[in-house]
CSV table of C-alpha atoms in Angstrom, one decimal:
chain,number,residue,atom,x,y,z
W,187,MET,CA,1.2,9.5,26.0
W,188,PRO,CA,-1.6,8.3,23.6
W,189,HIS,CA,-5.1,8.2,25.1
W,190,ASN,CA,-7.3,5.1,25.2
W,191,ALA,CA,-10.9,6.1,24.8
W,192,THR,CA,-13.8,3.8,25.3
W,193,GLN,CA,-17.0,5.3,26.6
W,194,ASP,CA,-16.2,8.9,25.5
W,195,ALA,CA,-15.3,7.9,21.9
W,196,ALA,CA,-17.5,8.7,18.9
W,197,PRO,CA,-20.1,6.1,18.0
W,198,PRO,CA,-18.3,3.1,16.6
W,199,THR,CA,-18.4,2.4,12.9
W,200,HIS,CA,-18.3,-1.0,11.1
W,201,ALA,CA,-14.5,-0.7,11.2
W,202,THR,CA,-14.3,-0.1,15.0
W,203,GLU,CA,-17.1,-2.2,16.5
W,204,ALA,CA,-14.7,-5.1,17.1
W,205,ARG,CA,-12.2,-3.1,19.0
W,206,THR,CA,-12.6,-2.6,22.7
W,207,THR,CA,-10.3,0.5,22.8
W,208,VAL,CA,-9.4,3.2,20.4
W,209,ARG,CA,-5.8,4.6,20.5
W,210,GLU,CA,-6.0,8.4,20.4
W,211,TYR,CA,-3.4,11.2,20.2
W,212,ARG,CA,-3.2,14.8,21.2
W,213,THR,CA,-2.0,17.2,18.4
W,214,GLU,CA,1.6,17.1,19.6
W,215,GLU,CA,1.6,13.3,20.0
W,216,LEU,CA,0.1,12.7,16.5
W,217,ALA,CA,2.7,15.1,14.9
W,218,GLU,CA,5.5,13.2,16.7
W,219,ALA,CA,4.2,9.8,15.6
W,220,ALA,CA,3.9,11.0,12.0
W,221,GLY,CA,7.4,12.7,12.1
W,222,ILE,CA,6.1,16.1,11.1
W,223,PRO,CA,6.1,19.5,12.9
W,224,VAL,CA,2.8,20.5,14.7
W,225,ARG,CA,2.5,23.5,12.3
W,226,THR,CA,2.4,21.1,9.4
W,227,LEU,CA,-0.3,19.0,11.0
W,228,ARG,CA,-2.4,22.1,11.6
W,229,PHE,CA,-1.8,23.2,8.0
W,230,TYR,CA,-3.0,19.9,6.7
W,231,ARG,CA,-6.0,20.2,8.9
W,232,GLU,CA,-6.8,23.7,7.6
W,233,ARG,CA,-6.5,22.4,4.0
W,234,LYS,CA,-9.0,19.6,4.9
W,235,LEU,CA,-6.5,16.9,4.1
W,236,LEU,CA,-7.4,15.3,7.5
W,237,PRO,CA,-10.8,14.5,8.8
W,238,PRO,CA,-11.9,16.5,11.9
W,239,PRO,CA,-10.6,15.2,15.2
W,240,ARG,CA,-12.9,14.2,18.1
W,241,ARG,CA,-13.4,17.1,20.4
W,242,GLU,CA,-13.4,16.8,24.2
W,243,GLY,CA,-13.8,20.3,25.5
W,244,ARG,CA,-10.8,22.3,24.1
W,245,ILE,CA,-8.8,19.1,23.4
W,246,ALA,CA,-8.6,17.6,19.9
W,247,TRP,CA,-8.2,13.8,19.9
W,248,TYR,CA,-6.8,12.1,16.8
W,249,ASP,CA,-6.6,8.3,16.2
W,250,ASP,CA,-4.7,5.8,14.1
W,251,HIS,CA,-6.8,6.6,11.0
W,252,HIS,CA,-5.5,10.2,11.1
W,253,LEU,CA,-1.9,8.8,11.5
W,254,SER,CA,-2.5,6.5,8.5
W,255,ARG,CA,-3.7,9.5,6.5
W,256,LEU,CA,-0.6,11.5,7.4
W,257,ARG,CA,1.6,8.6,6.2
W,258,THR,CA,-0.4,8.4,2.9
W,259,ILE,CA,0.2,12.2,2.4
W,260,ALA,CA,3.9,11.8,3.1
W,261,ALA,CA,4.1,8.9,0.6
W,262,LEU,CA,2.2,10.8,-2.1
W,263,LEU,CA,4.4,13.9,-1.6
W,264,GLU,CA,7.5,11.7,-2.1
W,265,ARG,CA,6.1,10.4,-5.3
W,266,GLY,CA,5.7,13.9,-6.7
W,267,HIS,CA,2.1,14.7,-6.0
W,268,THR,CA,1.2,18.3,-5.0
W,269,LEU,CA,-0.9,19.2,-2.0
W,270,GLY,CA,-3.6,20.3,-4.4
W,271,GLY,CA,-3.6,16.9,-6.0
W,272,ILE,CA,-3.6,15.1,-2.7
W,273,ALA,CA,-6.6,17.3,-1.6
W,274,GLU,CA,-8.4,16.1,-4.8
W,275,LEU,CA,-7.6,12.5,-3.9
W,276,THR,CA,-8.9,13.1,-0.3
W,277,VAL,CA,-12.2,14.4,-1.6
W,278,ALA,CA,-12.4,11.4,-3.9
W,279,PHE,CA,-11.9,9.1,-0.9
W,280,GLU,CA,-14.5,10.8,1.2
W,281,ASN,CA,-17.0,10.8,-1.6
W,282,GLY,CA,-16.6,7.1,-2.1
W,283,ARG,CA,-15.3,7.4,-5.7
W,284,ASP,CA,-14.6,4.1,-7.5
W,285,VAL,CA,-11.2,2.7,-6.6
W,286,GLY,CA,-10.3,2.6,-10.3
W,287,GLN,CA,-10.7,6.3,-10.5
W,288,LEU,CA,-8.7,6.6,-7.3
W,289,GLY,CA,-6.0,4.8,-9.1
W,290,GLU,CA,-5.9,7.4,-11.9
W,291,LEU,CA,-5.4,10.1,-9.2
W,292,LEU,CA,-2.6,8.1,-7.6
W,293,GLY,CA,-0.9,7.6,-10.9
W,294,ILE,CA,-1.3,3.8,-10.7
W,295,GLY,CA,-2.4,1.7,-13.6
W,296,TRP,CA,-5.1,-0.6,-12.2
W,297,SER,CA,-6.5,-1.8,-15.5
W,298,GLU,CA,-5.7,-5.4,-14.8
W,299,GLU,CA,-5.4,-5.4,-11.1
W,300,THR,CA,-8.2,-5.7,-8.6
W,301,PRO,CA,-7.9,-3.3,-5.6
W,302,VAL,CA,-9.0,-4.6,-2.3
W,303,ARG,CA,-10.7,-2.6,0.5
W,304,LEU,CA,-9.7,-3.7,4.0
W,305,THR,CA,-10.4,-2.6,7.5
W,306,PRO,CA,-7.3,-2.2,9.7
W,307,GLU,CA,-8.3,-5.4,11.5
W,308,ALA,CA,-8.6,-7.4,8.2
W,309,LEU,CA,-5.1,-6.1,7.1
W,310,ALA,CA,-3.7,-7.3,10.5
W,311,ASP,CA,-5.3,-10.7,9.8
W,312,TYR,CA,-3.4,-11.0,6.5
W,313,PHE,CA,-0.1,-10.2,8.2
W,314,GLU,CA,-0.5,-11.3,11.8
W,315,GLY,CA,2.1,-9.6,14.0
W,316,GLU,CA,3.8,-7.9,11.0
W,317,VAL,CA,1.7,-4.7,10.6
W,318,THR,CA,4.1,-2.4,12.2
W,319,PRO,CA,4.4,1.4,11.6
W,320,GLU,CA,7.6,0.8,9.7
W,321,ASN,CA,5.9,-1.8,7.4
W,322,LEU,CA,2.9,0.4,6.9
W,323,ALA,CA,5.1,3.4,5.9
W,324,ALA,CA,7.0,1.2,3.5
W,325,SER,CA,3.8,-0.1,1.9
W,326,LEU,CA,2.4,3.5,1.6
W,327,ASP,CA,5.7,4.6,0.0
W,328,LEU,CA,5.6,1.7,-2.5
W,329,GLY,CA,2.0,2.6,-3.4
W,330,TYR,CA,0.7,-0.7,-2.3
W,331,LEU,CA,-1.6,0.9,0.3
W,332,ALA,CA,-3.7,4.0,0.5
W,333,THR,CA,-6.3,5.1,3.1
W,334,ASP,CA,-10.0,5.7,2.3
W,335,GLY,CA,-11.8,7.0,5.4
W,336,GLU,CA,-12.1,4.1,7.8
W,337,GLU,CA,-10.7,1.6,5.3
W,338,ILE,CA,-7.4,0.8,3.6
W,339,VAL,CA,-7.2,0.2,-0.1
W,340,HIS,CA,-4.5,-2.3,-1.3
W,341,VAL,CA,-3.6,-1.8,-5.0
W,342,SER,CA,-3.7,-5.4,-6.1
W,343,ARG,CA,-5.4,-8.6,-4.9
W,344,ARG,CA,-2.6,-10.6,-6.5
W,345,LEU,CA,0.1,-8.8,-4.6
W,346,LEU,CA,-1.8,-8.9,-1.4
W,347,ASP,CA,-2.3,-12.7,-1.7
W,348,VAL,CA,1.3,-13.4,-2.6
W,349,SER,CA,2.7,-11.1,0.1
W,350,SER,CA,0.6,-12.7,2.8
W,351,ALA,CA,1.5,-16.2,1.5
W,352,LEU,CA,5.2,-15.4,1.8
W,353,VAL,CA,4.7,-14.1,5.3
W,354,ARG,CA,2.8,-17.3,6.3
W,355,GLU,CA,5.7,-19.3,5.0
W,356,GLY,CA,8.1,-17.4,7.3
W,357,VAL,CA,9.4,-14.5,5.3
W,358,PRO,CA,9.3,-11.2,7.3
W,359,LEU,CA,7.0,-8.6,5.8
W,360,SER,CA,9.8,-6.1,5.8
W,361,ALA,CA,11.9,-8.4,3.6
W,362,VAL,CA,8.9,-9.0,1.3
W,363,LEU,CA,8.4,-5.2,0.9
W,364,GLU,CA,12.1,-4.7,0.2
W,365,ALA,CA,12.0,-7.4,-2.4
W,366,GLY,CA,8.9,-5.7,-3.9
W,367,ARG,CA,10.9,-2.4,-4.1
W,368,ARG,CA,13.7,-4.2,-6.0
W,369,VAL,CA,11.3,-6.0,-8.3
W,370,ARG,CA,9.7,-2.7,-9.1
W,371,GLU,CA,13.0,-1.3,-10.3
W,372,HIS,CA,13.5,-4.3,-12.7
W,373,THR,CA,9.9,-4.3,-13.9
W,374,ASP,CA,10.0,-0.6,-14.6
W,375,ALA,CA,13.1,-1.2,-16.8
W,376,MET,CA,11.5,-4.2,-18.6
W,377,ALA,CA,8.3,-2.2,-19.2
W,378,ALA,CA,10.4,0.6,-20.7
W,379,LEU,CA,12.3,-1.9,-22.9
W,380,PHE,CA,9.1,-3.4,-24.4
W,381,THR,CA,7.4,-0.1,-24.8
W,382,GLU,CA,10.4,1.3,-26.7
W,383,LEU,CA,10.7,-1.9,-28.8
W,384,ILE,CA,7.0,-1.9,-29.8
W,385,SER,CA,6.8,1.9,-30.3
W,386,ALA,CA,10.0,1.9,-32.5
W,387,HIS,CA,9.1,-1.0,-34.8
W,388,ILE,CA,5.3,-0.9,-34.8
W,389,SER,CA,3.6,2.1,-33.2
W,390,GLU,CA,2.9,3.5,-29.7
W,391,GLU,CA,-0.8,2.7,-30.1
W,392,ALA,CA,0.2,-1.0,-30.4
W,393,VAL,CA,1.7,-1.2,-26.9
W,394,PRO,CA,-1.6,-2.0,-25.0
W,395,ARG,CA,-2.6,-4.6,-27.6
W,396,LEU,CA,0.8,-6.4,-27.5
W,397,ARG,CA,1.3,-6.1,-23.7
W,398,PRO,CA,0.3,-9.8,-23.2
W,399,LEU,CA,3.3,-10.8,-25.4
W,400,ALA,CA,5.7,-8.9,-23.2
W,401,LYS,CA,4.2,-10.5,-20.1
W,402,SER,CA,4.6,-14.0,-21.6
W,403,VAL,CA,8.3,-13.3,-22.3
W,404,VAL,CA,8.9,-12.1,-18.8
W,405,GLU,CA,7.2,-15.1,-17.2
W,406,ALA,CA,9.1,-17.5,-19.4
W,407,GLU,CA,12.4,-15.9,-18.7
W,408,LEU,CA,11.8,-15.7,-15.0
W,409,THR,CA,10.8,-19.4,-14.9
W,410,MET,CA,14.0,-20.4,-16.8
W,411,SER,CA,16.1,-18.2,-14.5
W,412,MET,CA,14.8,-19.8,-11.4
W,413,ASP,CA,15.4,-23.2,-13.0
W,414,ARG,CA,19.0,-22.2,-13.6
W,415,LEU,CA,19.4,-21.2,-10.0
W,416,ARG,CA,17.9,-24.5,-8.7
W,417,PRO,CA,20.6,-27.0,-7.6
W,418,PRO,CA,20.8,-29.8,-10.1
W,419,GLY,CA,19.2,-33.1,-9.2
W,420,PRO,CA,20.9,-36.5,-9.2
W,421,ALA,CA,22.1,-37.6,-12.7
W,422,LEU,CA,19.9,-40.2,-14.3
W,423,PRO,CA,21.5,-43.5,-15.2
W,424,PRO,CA,22.1,-44.3,-18.9
W,425,SER,CA,19.2,-45.9,-20.7
W,426,GLY,CA,18.8,-49.6,-19.8
W,427,GLN,CA,20.8,-49.4,-16.5
W,428,THR,CA,19.6,-49.2,-13.0
W,429,PRO,CA,21.1,-47.1,-10.2
W,430,SER,CA,23.7,-48.8,-8.2
W,431,SER,CA,22.9,-49.6,-4.6
């Protein structure tokens, strides 16, 4: 079973000071929680894709930050990154590289989005009671989250604020993430449509300059689509007449 360490844990950092206990795992427990073989975990450790565990005699103790890193690695592998590329990303994290540069390594265009650095506790505050292992894995798979040492990086301030607002209104985070996955499919298709349109009739170099026009079209069409889905209101009486009682 996972180990709760208090007095014997490493000195607390700014991300752990508020916690009274630290959840820790032996090697086999961490591998099971991450859904990978122990030999894979040891391979990642040898490749320096994971930070060193805390040592207690001959026992290696890992914590939730190691588990989060393993889920990040799995999500990046699913998106086509190589272990060499992930190792480069890990070095960038540990050296505190600017999040914009991290976005280039992740293959995410962050030119107009503002990434947000969060402690695990701050993320839990955004989505109280909804930060489950399943939702974290889905967020990592979508590319919404990545880990940076003791912190978590969210790809977009706007997406973070909208997601947390929907959860506060009562929409489960799992449903928000599934909607985000479906929206991604449609926006990828729309981005391809506008890129092909502009490239075919103007030039490929004009795509960044005309991107605001594409965004305006999408926003207007989405607004009108939602209007069409809204139930019609009561009919207005003809001019000069008053509604009957």
